[in-house]
N, CA, C and O atoms as a MOPAC input file, in Angstrom:
PM7 MOZYME 1SCF
protein

 N    247.33900 1    59.40400 1    85.41000 1
 C    245.99700 1    60.03000 1    85.09400 1
 C    246.09200 1    60.86200 1    83.76800 1
 O    246.82700 1    61.83600 1    83.60400 1
 N    245.24500 1    60.33200 1    82.86300 1
 C    245.22100 1    61.16100 1    81.61900 1
 C    245.00800 1    62.52200 1    81.68600 1
 O    244.34300 1    62.86400 1    82.66400 1
 N    245.38400 1    63.44200 1    80.91500 1
 C    244.92800 1    64.77100 1    80.94600 1
 C    243.93900 1    65.11200 1    79.91700 1
 O    243.90100 1    64.53900 1    78.82800 1
 N    243.10400 1    66.09200 1    80.28600 1
 C    241.95700 1    66.47100 1    79.41800 1
 C    242.49700 1    67.90300 1    78.45100 1
 O    242.78300 1    69.02500 1    78.87000 1
 N    242.50400 1    67.45400 1    77.23300 1
 C    243.10200 1    68.64000 1    76.33700 1
 C    241.91200 1    69.63700 1    76.04800 1
 O    240.71900 1    69.38600 1    76.22500 1
 N    242.31900 1    70.52100 1    75.68900 1
 C    241.16600 1    71.75700 1    75.30500 1
 C    240.25600 1    70.99800 1    74.09900 1
 O    239.06100 1    71.29100 1    74.06600 1
 N    240.70800 1    70.16200 1    73.24000 1
 C    239.86700 1    69.53100 1    72.36600 1
 C    238.77600 1    68.61400 1    72.86500 1
 O    237.64100 1    68.50600 1    72.40100 1
 N    239.40400 1    67.85600 1    74.06900 1
 C    238.41600 1    67.33000 1    74.88200 1
 C    237.47200 1    68.02000 1    75.53000 1
 O    236.34200 1    67.53400 1    75.56700 1
 N    237.68600 1    69.04600 1    76.04900 1
 C    236.85800 1    70.05600 1    76.58700 1
 C    235.81100 1    70.62000 1    75.48200 1
 O    234.64100 1    70.71100 1    75.85200 1
 N    236.04200 1    70.89300 1    74.54200 1
 C    235.34400 1    71.45500 1    73.29400 1
 C    234.24100 1    70.34600 1    73.01000 1
 O    233.05300 1    70.66600 1    72.94900 1
 N    234.60800 1    69.20600 1    72.86000 1
 C    233.75000 1    68.03100 1    72.39900 1
 C    232.62800 1    67.63700 1    73.66200 1
 O    231.45500 1    67.31800 1    73.47100 1
 N    233.22700 1    67.73300 1    74.82600 1
 C    232.34100 1    67.53600 1    76.01200 1
 C    231.31500 1    68.73600 1    75.84600 1
 O    230.11600 1    68.45800 1    75.87200 1
 N    231.68900 1    69.96400 1    75.68900 1
 C    230.79500 1    71.34700 1    75.51100 1
 C    229.76400 1    71.12300 1    74.73400 1
 O    228.59500 1    71.21100 1    75.10900 1
 N    230.13200 1    70.82100 1    73.61100 1
 C    229.17700 1    70.41600 1    72.40400 1
 C    228.24100 1    69.48900 1    72.72200 1
 O    227.03500 1    69.72600 1    72.65700 1
 N    228.85000 1    68.12200 1    73.16900 1
 C    227.92000 1    67.03500 1    73.46200 1
 C    226.80900 1    67.51600 1    74.41600 1
 O    225.64700 1    67.14800 1    74.24800 1
 N    227.14600 1    68.28000 1    75.34600 1
 C    226.35300 1    68.78100 1    76.52200 1
 C    225.31300 1    69.81500 1    75.89500 1
 O    224.09200 1    69.80200 1    76.05200 1
 N    225.90300 1    70.51100 1    75.31900 1
 C    224.94000 1    71.78700 1    74.64400 1
 C    223.73200 1    70.90400 1    73.87700 1
 O    222.53600 1    71.11100 1    74.07900 1
 N    224.21100 1    69.97700 1    73.04500 1
 C    223.25000 1    69.26500 1    72.19600 1
 C    221.97300 1    68.74200 1    72.88300 1
 O    220.78500 1    68.72900 1    72.56100 1
 N    222.79400 1    68.24000 1    74.14100 1
 C    221.60700 1    67.45500 1    74.97100 1
 C    221.03100 1    68.67900 1    75.50200 1
 O    219.83300 1    68.50600 1    75.72600 1
 N    221.39000 1    69.73700 1    75.76100 1
 C    220.43600 1    70.98100 1    76.58100 1
 C    219.50800 1    71.34700 1    75.30600 1
 O    218.29000 1    71.32300 1    75.48500 1
 N    220.00100 1    71.67700 1    74.05800 1
 C    218.84500 1    71.79500 1    73.02400 1
 C    217.80100 1    70.96900 1    73.07300 1
 O    216.66500 1    71.40900 1    72.89600 1
 N    218.04300 1    69.62000 1    73.32600 1
 C    217.03700 1    68.71700 1    73.11900 1
 C    215.96100 1    68.71000 1    74.22000 1
 O    214.76400 1    68.47300 1    74.05700 1
 N    216.65800 1    69.04300 1    75.48800 1
 C    215.74300 1    69.31700 1    76.60400 1
 C    214.89900 1    70.66100 1    76.72000 1
 O    213.95600 1    70.80600 1    77.49700 1
 N    215.41700 1    71.71200 1    75.75200 1
 C    214.75700 1    72.88900 1    75.60600 1
 C    213.54500 1    72.87400 1    74.59200 1
 O    212.86000 1    73.87300 1    74.37400 1
 N    213.34300 1    71.63600 1    73.98700 1
 C    212.05500 1    71.56400 1    73.18500 1
 C    210.93700 1    71.30900 1    73.81200 1
 O    210.84500 1    71.39900 1    75.03700 1
 N    209.86600 1    70.92700 1    72.95900 1
 C    208.50100 1    70.85300 1    73.41100 1
 C    208.29700 1    69.86800 1    74.15500 1
 O    208.69700 1    68.82400 1    73.63900 1
 N    207.70600 1    69.71000 1    75.45800 1
 C    207.65400 1    68.93900 1    76.27800 1
 C    206.11700 1    68.43000 1    76.66700 1
 O    205.22400 1    69.27400 1    76.74500 1
 N    205.85900 1    67.13400 1    76.88900 1
 C    204.49000 1    66.70000 1    77.18600 1
 C    204.28900 1    66.86600 1    78.53900 1
 O    203.19300 1    67.31300 1    78.88000 1
 N    205.27400 1    66.55200 1    79.55800 1
 C    205.14300 1    66.69500 1    80.86900 1
 C    206.29000 1    67.35900 1    81.62600 1
 O    207.34200 1    67.51700 1    81.00700 1
 N    206.22000 1    67.71500 1    82.73200 1
 C    207.22300 1    68.52200 1    83.42900 1
 C    207.30700 1    67.70700 1    84.91700 1
 O    206.24300 1    67.38700 1    85.44700 1
 N    208.39900 1    67.42900 1    85.47800 1
 C    208.20500 1    66.73900 1    87.02100 1
 C    209.44000 1    67.94300 1    87.48000 1
 O    210.54500 1    68.08900 1    86.95800 1
 N    208.90500 1    68.63400 1    88.49200 1
 C    209.92200 1    69.23400 1    89.42600 1
 C    209.84400 1    68.63800 1    90.78700 1
 O    208.85000 1    68.40100 1    91.47400 1
 N    211.17400 1    68.43800 1    91.03900 1
 C    211.34000 1    68.00000 1    92.44000 1
 C    211.81800 1    69.02500 1    93.33400 1
 O    212.87700 1    69.58400 1    93.05100 1
 N    211.18000 1    69.35000 1    94.37900 1
 C    211.46100 1    70.51200 1    95.28400 1
 C    212.74600 1    70.10900 1    96.18400 1
 O    212.77800 1    69.07600 1    96.85300 1
 N    213.77100 1    71.02200 1    96.12000 1
 C    215.05200 1    70.37800 1    96.42300 1
 C    215.82200 1    71.54200 1    97.36800 1
 O    217.00300 1    71.88100 1    97.29100 1
 N    214.82400 1    72.03000 1    98.25200 1
 C    215.48800 1    72.95900 1    99.44000 1
 C    216.11900 1    71.98700 1   100.28100 1
 O    215.99800 1    70.78300 1   100.05800 1
 N    216.84300 1    72.48300 1   101.31500 1
 C    217.58800 1    71.92900 1   102.35800 1
 C    216.67400 1    70.56800 1   103.10400 1
 O    216.97700 1    69.42500 1   103.44500 1
 N    215.48900 1    71.34700 1   103.13300 1
 C    214.54700 1    70.50000 1   103.85700 1
 C    214.10700 1    69.18600 1   103.04500 1
 O    213.95700 1    68.09800 1   103.60100 1
 N    213.91000 1    69.40900 1   101.61600 1
 C    213.39600 1    68.28800 1   100.93200 1
 C    214.87000 1    67.49000 1   100.64200 1
 O    214.72100 1    66.30300 1   100.35200 1
 N    216.03100 1    67.89600 1   100.67300 1
 C    217.10300 1    67.08900 1   100.49300 1
 C    217.19700 1    66.14600 1   101.75800 1
 O    217.34200 1    64.92600 1   101.67800 1
 N    217.10600 1    66.79100 1   102.81900 1
 C    217.18900 1    66.10900 1   104.04700 1
 C    216.15500 1    64.86200 1   104.13900 1
 O    216.47400 1    63.80500 1   104.68200 1
 N    214.89500 1    65.09100 1   103.56000 1
 C    213.94700 1    64.20800 1   103.63800 1
 C    213.92600 1    63.09500 1   102.59600 1
 O    213.08700 1    62.19500 1   102.55400 1
 N    215.17600 1    63.30300 1   101.57500 1
 C    215.24900 1    62.33000 1   100.65200 1
 C    214.89300 1    62.68400 1    99.28700 1
 O    214.61900 1    61.80400 1    98.47000 1
 N    214.88200 1    63.97700 1    98.97800 1
 C    214.41700 1    64.51300 1    97.58900 1
 C    215.45800 1    63.95600 1    96.38700 1
 O    215.14200 1    63.64800 1    95.23800 1
 N    216.76500 1    63.92100 1    96.98700 1
 C    217.82500 1    63.36900 1    96.04800 1
 C    217.49000 1    61.84400 1    95.47700 1
 O    217.70000 1    61.41600 1    94.34200 1
 N    216.99100 1    61.25900 1    96.45000 1
 C    216.60700 1    59.71300 1    96.02200 1
 C    215.36800 1    59.77400 1    94.89200 1
 O    215.20600 1    59.03400 1    93.92200 1
 N    214.55000 1    60.90200 1    95.33900 1
 C    213.34900 1    60.91200 1    94.42900 1
 C    213.78500 1    61.26500 1    93.07900 1
 O    213.42600 1    60.58000 1    92.12100 1
 N    214.57600 1    62.34400 1    92.93500 1
 C    215.16900 1    62.91000 1    91.84200 1
 C    215.98400 1    61.56600 1    90.99500 1
 O    215.77200 1    61.32100 1    89.80800 1
 N    216.72500 1    60.95600 1    91.67400 1
 C    217.34600 1    59.73900 1    91.05900 1
 C    216.37700 1    58.86000 1    90.60700 1
 O    216.47200 1    58.50600 1    89.43200 1
 N    215.50400 1    58.44700 1    91.25000 1
 C    214.40000 1    57.74200 1    90.90600 1
 C    213.84100 1    58.10100 1    89.42900 1
 O    213.97500 1    57.38200 1    88.43900 1
 N    213.26100 1    59.21700 1    89.47300 1
 C    212.75600 1    59.76100 1    88.34100 1
 C    213.74200 1    59.86000 1    86.80300 1
 O    213.38400 1    59.71900 1    85.63400 1
 N    215.05400 1    60.15000 1    87.38200 1
 C    215.99300 1    60.35500 1    86.29500 1
 C    216.30100 1    58.93700 1    85.72800 1
 O    216.55300 1    58.80000 1    84.53100 1
 N    216.28200 1    57.90500 1    86.57000 1
 C    216.39300 1    56.61700 1    86.22900 1
 C    215.46800 1    56.16700 1    85.24900 1
 O    215.86000 1    55.58800 1    84.23600 1
 N    214.05000 1    56.43100 1    85.52000 1
 C    213.09800 1    56.05200 1    84.85100 1
 C    212.94500 1    56.70900 1    83.54400 1
 O    212.52800 1    56.06300 1    82.58200 1
 N    213.26300 1    57.97600 1    83.44700 1
 C    213.34800 1    58.53600 1    82.24700 1
 C    214.48300 1    58.01300 1    81.22100 1
 O    214.35000 1    57.98900 1    79.99700 1
 N    215.60000 1    57.60600 1    81.93000 1
 C    216.50900 1    57.08500 1    81.09300 1
 C    216.26700 1    55.84100 1    80.63500 1
 O    216.50100 1    55.52000 1    79.47000 1
 N    215.77200 1    55.03000 1    81.53200 1
 C    215.41300 1    53.54000 1    81.06200 1
 C    214.44900 1    53.63300 1    80.00500 1
 O    214.58700 1    52.71900 1    79.19100 1
 N    213.51600 1    54.43200 1    79.74300 1
 C    212.49100 1    54.28400 1    78.85600 1
 C    212.86900 1    55.60400 1    77.67200 1
 O    212.02400 1    56.01200 1    76.87600 1
 N    214.02000 1    56.04500 1    77.73600 1
 C    214.56200 1    56.85700 1    76.86200 1
 C    213.58900 1    57.97900 1    76.43800 1
 O    213.58600 1    58.31000 1    75.25200 1
 N    212.73500 1    58.61200 1    77.34200 1
 C    211.57600 1    59.52400 1    77.28700 1
 C    212.27300 1    60.86800 1    77.23100 1
 O    212.87000 1    61.33600 1    78.20100 1
 N    212.17800 1    61.43900 1    76.11400 1
 C    212.96300 1    62.90100 1    75.80800 1
 C    211.58800 1    64.07400 1    75.75500 1
 O    211.78200 1    65.28800 1    75.67900 1
 N    210.31100 1    63.49000 1    75.80800 1
 C    209.22600 1    64.42400 1    76.01800 1
 C    208.76300 1    64.75200 1    77.31100 1
 O    207.64600 1    65.24000 1    77.48200 1
 N    209.63400 1    64.49000 1    78.32900 1
 C    209.43300 1    64.85600 1    79.83800 1
 C    210.68800 1    65.47700 1    80.46100 1
 O    211.79700 1    64.94800 1    80.54200 1
 N    210.30900 1    66.73200 1    80.89900 1
 C    211.29100 1    67.39700 1    81.52800 1
 C    211.59000 1    67.06100 1    82.86000 1
 O    210.60300 1    66.88100 1    83.57300 1
 N    212.65000 1    66.93600 1    83.36000 1
 C    212.85900 1    66.84000 1    84.93100 1
 C    213.85600 1    67.89100 1    85.36100 1
 O    214.93700 1    68.10000 1    84.80900 1
 N    213.36300 1    68.53500 1    86.41900 1
 C    214.01100 1    69.75900 1    86.89700 1
 C    213.82700 1    69.91300 1    88.51400 1
 O    212.99300 1    69.24600 1    89.12600 1
 N    214.58800 1    70.74800 1    89.07000 1
 C    214.39300 1    70.70600 1    90.58100 1
 C    214.18000 1    72.32900 1    90.86400 1
 O    214.48000 1    73.19300 1    90.04100 1
 N    213.64600 1    72.57400 1    92.08800 1
 C    213.33100 1    73.86400 1    92.29800 1
 C    213.89600 1    74.11100 1    94.12900 1
 O    214.28300 1    73.13600 1    94.77300 1
 N    213.86600 1    75.09700 1    94.56200 1
 C    213.81700 1    75.22300 1    95.95000 1
 C    212.68800 1    74.74200 1    96.82700 1
 O    211.84600 1    74.03100 1    96.27900 1
 N    212.55300 1    75.00800 1    98.03200 1
 C    211.57200 1    74.80200 1    99.08600 1
 C    210.37600 1    75.25000 1    98.73800 1
 O    210.18800 1    76.42600 1    98.42800 1
 N    209.41700 1    74.31600 1    98.75600 1
 C    208.07500 1    74.85800 1    98.36000 1
 C    207.15500 1    75.41200 1    99.41700 1
 O    205.98700 1    75.74100 1    99.21400 1
 N    207.81400 1    75.48400 1   100.59900 1
 C    207.07000 1    75.92800 1   101.82900 1
 C    206.58600 1    75.08400 1   102.65700 1
 O    206.12800 1    75.61200 1   103.67000 1
 N    206.50000 1    73.73400 1   102.59700 1
 C    205.99300 1    72.94100 1   103.69700 1
 C    206.82100 1    71.84200 1   103.99900 1
 O    206.56100 1    70.67100 1   103.72100 1
 N    207.99200 1    72.32500 1   104.67300 1
 C    209.11000 1    71.31900 1   104.90400 1
 C    208.62200 1    70.01200 1   105.59400 1
 O    209.32300 1    69.00700 1   105.47000 1
 N    207.31800 1    69.94800 1   106.40500 1
 C    206.99900 1    68.75600 1   107.05400 1
 C    206.46700 1    67.82200 1   105.96100 1
 O    206.31200 1    66.63400 1   106.24400 1
 N    206.19600 1    68.24100 1   104.81200 1
 C    205.52200 1    67.51800 1   103.75300 1
 C    206.66300 1    67.01900 1   102.67200 1
 O    206.34700 1    66.47300 1   101.61500 1
 N    207.91500 1    67.25100 1   103.03100 1
 C    208.86900 1    66.86100 1   101.78100 1
 C    209.19400 1    65.32300 1   102.08800 1
 O    208.80900 1    64.69100 1   103.07100 1
 N    209.91400 1    64.90400 1   101.13100 1
 C    209.94600 1    65.35500 1    99.81700 1
 C    208.71700 1    65.57100 1    98.97800 1
 O    207.78400 1    64.76900 1    99.01400 1
 N    208.70400 1    66.84300 1    98.08500 1
 C    207.53400 1    67.34900 1    97.48100 1
 C    207.91000 1    67.25600 1    95.97100 1
 O    209.08600 1    67.44000 1    95.65600 1
 N    206.93300 1    66.96800 1    94.98200 1
 C    207.06200 1    67.25100 1    93.81000 1
 C    205.87100 1    67.59100 1    93.13700 1
 O    204.72700 1    67.36500 1    93.53200 1
 N    206.26200 1    68.22500 1    91.95200 1
 C    204.96700 1    69.05300 1    91.04600 1
 C    205.07300 1    68.17700 1    89.76500 1
 O    206.16000 1    67.92100 1    89.24600 1
 N    203.85000 1    67.71900 1    89.27200 1
 C    203.69700 1    67.11400 1    87.91500 1
 C    203.06300 1    67.97700 1    87.16200 1
 O    201.94700 1    68.33800 1    87.53800 1
 N    203.61700 1    68.50900 1    85.92800 1
 C    202.65600 1    69.23000 1    85.02800 1
 C    202.55600 1    68.42700 1    83.80600 1
 O    203.56800 1    67.94400 1    83.29700 1
 N    201.23500 1    68.24000 1    83.24300 1
 C    201.28500 1    67.74800 1    81.94600 1
 C    200.36400 1    68.59200 1    81.20100 1
 O    199.41200 1    69.22300 1    81.66000 1
 N    200.79500 1    68.52100 1    79.90400 1
 C    200.20900 1    69.66700 1    79.13500 1
 C    198.61800 1    69.46600 1    79.14400 1
 O    198.13900 1    68.34200 1    78.98800 1
 N    197.84500 1    70.56500 1    79.32700 1
 C    196.32200 1    70.70300 1    79.13800 1
 C    195.84300 1    70.16200 1    80.62700 1
 O    194.65900 1    69.90600 1    80.84400 1
 N    196.74700 1    70.03000 1    81.50800 1
 C    196.19600 1    69.44100 1    82.83300 1
 C    196.72700 1    70.51500 1    83.89900 1
 O    197.84800 1    71.01700 1    83.81600 1
 N    195.87400 1    70.79100 1    84.83400 1
 C    196.45000 1    71.53300 1    86.09400 1
 C    197.61800 1    70.76800 1    86.67000 1
 O    197.75300 1    69.54600 1    86.61500 1
 N    198.46900 1    71.65500 1    87.24500 1
 C    199.64100 1    70.72500 1    88.03400 1
 C    199.14900 1    70.25800 1    89.18500 1
 O    198.16500 1    70.67100 1    89.80000 1
 N    199.97900 1    69.25300 1    89.49200 1
 C    199.70500 1    68.48900 1    90.87700 1
 C    200.88900 1    68.47800 1    91.54900 1
 O    201.98100 1    68.18200 1    91.06300 1
 N    200.59500 1    68.90000 1    93.00400 1
 C    201.65200 1    68.76000 1    93.97600 1
 C    201.45500 1    67.59800 1    94.73900 1
 O    200.36600 1    67.38400 1    95.27100 1
 N    202.69700 1    66.59000 1    94.87400 1
 C    202.70600 1    65.51500 1    95.52300 1
 C    203.52600 1    65.59400 1    96.74600 1
 O    204.60600 1    66.18200 1    96.69300 1
 N    203.03000 1    64.95000 1    98.06100 1
 C    203.77600 1    65.25400 1    99.21900 1
 C    204.15300 1    63.67200 1    99.57100 1
 O    203.61000 1    62.64800 1    99.15500 1
 N    205.43900 1    63.85700 1   100.61800 1
 C    205.87600 1    62.78300 1   101.09600 1
 C    206.06200 1    61.65200 1   100.28900 1
 O    205.69400 1    60.50500 1   100.54200 1
 N    206.77400 1    62.13300 1    99.11100 1
 C    207.29300 1    61.15400 1    98.13200 1
 C    208.52700 1    60.40800 1    98.56300 1
 O    209.45500 1    60.85400 1    99.23800 1
 N    208.38000 1    59.12300 1    98.03000 1
 C    209.54300 1    58.26000 1    98.32200 1
 C    209.66200 1    57.50300 1    96.94700 1
 O    209.00700 1    57.78600 1    95.94300 1
 N    210.46300 1    56.64400 1    97.03600 1
 C    210.91400 1    55.94100 1    95.57400 1
 C    209.28400 1    54.99500 1    95.16200 1
 O    208.81000 1    54.97200 1    94.02600 1
 N    208.80600 1    54.45700 1    96.08800 1
 C    207.53400 1    53.50200 1    95.80700 1
 C    206.52600 1    54.43400 1    95.16600 1
 O    205.89700 1    54.09200 1    94.16400 1
 N    206.35300 1    55.78700 1    95.83500 1
 C    205.28800 1    56.67700 1    95.28400 1
 C    205.71100 1    57.08400 1    93.84800 1
 O    205.05400 1    56.93700 1    92.81700 1
 N    206.89400 1    57.60500 1    93.98800 1
 C    207.64100 1    58.00700 1    92.61900 1
 C    207.31300 1    57.10500 1    91.43800 1
 O    206.94400 1    57.52700 1    90.34200 1
 N    207.47800 1    55.84700 1    91.75300 1
 C    207.27300 1    54.81200 1    90.60900 1
 C    205.75100 1    55.00200 1    90.26500 1
 O    205.48000 1    55.20500 1    89.08100 1
 N    204.71900 1    54.95500 1    91.19800 1
 C    203.27800 1    54.93600 1    91.00000 1
 C    203.03700 1    56.36300 1    90.30100 1
 O    202.32100 1    56.37200 1    89.30100 1
 N    203.49100 1    57.35700 1    90.68000 1
 C    202.99600 1    58.71200 1    90.15200 1
 C    203.66400 1    58.77900 1    88.64000 1
 O    203.09200 1    59.33300 1    87.70200 1
 N    204.73800 1    58.24500 1    88.55200 1
 C    205.23500 1    58.20800 1    87.13100 1
 C    204.50800 1    57.26900 1    86.28900 1
 O    204.15500 1    57.62800 1    85.16600 1
 N    204.26700 1    56.17300 1    86.69600 1
 C    203.29500 1    55.38300 1    85.59800 1
 C    201.83100 1    55.95000 1    85.27300 1
 O    201.31500 1    56.00100 1    84.15700 1
 N    201.18500 1    56.43400 1    86.68600 1
 C    199.98100 1    56.67300 1    86.17800 1
 C    199.60300 1    57.91900 1    85.87800 1
 O    198.61000 1    58.16300 1    85.19300 1
 N    200.56900 1    59.02100 1    86.50000 1
 C    200.37600 1    60.43100 1    85.97600 1
 C    201.29600 1    60.66300 1    84.79000 1
 O    200.78300 1    60.82700 1    83.68400 1
 N    202.42800 1    60.68700 1    84.91400 1
 C    203.52600 1    61.01600 1    83.84600 1
 C    203.12400 1    60.35200 1    82.51900 1
 O    202.68600 1    60.95500 1    81.53900 1
 N    203.34700 1    58.92800 1    82.62800 1
 C    203.11100 1    58.29400 1    81.59400 1
 C    201.36700 1    58.16600 1    81.15100 1
 O    201.05100 1    58.35600 1    79.97600 1
 N    200.52900 1    57.90200 1    81.97800 1
 C    199.28500 1    57.64800 1    81.98400 1
 C    198.33500 1    58.83700 1    81.66200 1
 O    197.28300 1    58.82400 1    81.02200 1
 N    198.94000 1    59.80900 1    82.23600 1
 C    198.00000 1    61.18100 1    82.27100 1
 C    196.96000 1    61.38400 1    83.46500 1
 O    196.28100 1    62.40400 1    83.57700 1
 N    196.90200 1    60.20000 1    84.42800 1
 C    195.93000 1    60.16800 1    85.46300 1
 C    196.73000 1    60.59900 1    86.67600 1
 O    197.68600 1    59.88500 1    86.97700 1
 N    196.43800 1    61.80700 1    87.51100 1
 C    196.93300 1    62.09400 1    88.67200 1
 C    196.69600 1    60.99100 1    89.70200 1
 O    195.68600 1    60.30500 1    89.54600 1
 N    197.50200 1    60.73700 1    90.73400 1
 C    197.37800 1    59.97700 1    91.69200 1
 C    196.79500 1    60.60700 1    93.00200 1
 O    197.64700 1    60.95300 1    93.82000 1
 N    195.53900 1    60.80400 1    93.32400 1
 C    194.99600 1    61.23800 1    94.12800 1
 C    195.33000 1    60.94000 1    95.66500 1
 O    195.12100 1    61.77800 1    96.54200 1
 N    195.81500 1    59.79600 1    95.88900 1
 C    196.10000 1    59.19300 1    97.02400 1
 C    197.18500 1    60.09200 1    97.57400 1
 O    197.16900 1    60.35300 1    98.77700 1
 N    198.22500 1    60.63800 1    96.70500 1
 C    199.24900 1    61.11500 1    97.31400 1
 C    199.54400 1    62.69900 1    96.92700 1
 O    200.63700 1    63.26200 1    96.99800 1
 N    198.36100 1    63.23300 1    96.52500 1
 C    198.19000 1    64.71500 1    95.82500 1
 C    197.91900 1    65.40400 1    97.23500 1
 O    197.20200 1    65.00000 1    98.15000 1
 N    198.74700 1    66.63800 1    97.14800 1
 C    198.35700 1    67.65100 1    98.25000 1
 C    197.32500 1    68.76400 1    97.63700 1
 O    196.45500 1    69.38200 1    98.25000 1
 N    197.63300 1    68.83200 1    96.40500 1
 C    196.88400 1    69.91500 1    95.76100 1
 C    196.99400 1    69.90600 1    94.33900 1
 O    198.06200 1    69.59600 1    93.80900 1
 N    195.81100 1    70.27200 1    93.55500 1
 C    195.71400 1    70.40500 1    92.07500 1
 C    195.56400 1    71.73700 1    91.87800 1
 O    194.80000 1    72.44400 1    92.53500 1
 N    196.47400 1    72.21600 1    90.73400 1
 C    196.28000 1    73.76200 1    90.35800 1
 C    197.40700 1    74.45500 1    90.74400 1
 O    198.05600 1    73.96700 1    91.66900 1
 N    197.81300 1    75.55800 1    90.20700 1
 C    198.74600 1    76.44200 1    90.81100 1
 C    198.55100 1    77.34100 1    91.58500 1
 O    197.40500 1    77.79000 1    91.58600 1
 N    199.38800 1    77.85200 1    92.37100 1
 C    199.25600 1    78.85000 1    93.29800 1
 C    199.04400 1    80.28500 1    92.85500 1
 O    198.73800 1    81.20900 1    93.60900 1
 N    199.27700 1    80.38100 1    91.30600 1
 C    199.12000 1    81.56800 1    90.67800 1
 C    197.55300 1    81.69600 1    89.82100 1
 O    197.14000 1    82.73400 1    89.30400 1
 N    196.91100 1    80.51000 1    89.82900 1
 C    195.76100 1    80.40200 1    89.14200 1
 C    194.63500 1    80.40300 1    90.34600 1
 O    194.73000 1    79.74400 1    91.38200 1
 N    193.57300 1    81.26200 1    90.00000 1
 C    192.26000 1    81.35100 1    90.79700 1
 C    191.43300 1    80.29000 1    90.41000 1
 O    191.14200 1    80.32500 1    89.21400 1
 N    190.88200 1    79.19900 1    91.15800 1
 C    189.98600 1    78.24300 1    90.81700 1
 C    189.01600 1    78.24900 1    91.69600 1
 O    188.08000 1    77.45700 1    91.58800 1

């Protein structure tokens, strides 16, 4: 097994740092996969993998994919929140791979929320 040198580690660090800088830029949309233990048990990892693969396949750098803890509705997991610039955030429930594909195409790419899977529109911190 080859050993990793200090120089290798420095290259890896710089490569990853440059990727992080790109991800800290301006984004058109943000997908948050709620990954508390209940979410993970319900399949949130598969949902995260689906979105990660879709973003990589299309080389979309203007969409942030991130995770958070439990959203508080364990029976509705896996849950995600999609935020598109100049639109209210939308929480989706009971998301699986098939739903993730549709949400990605219609909401993230097309800008049209998928009301069939939405729990709520708007932020908990916004009074509407």
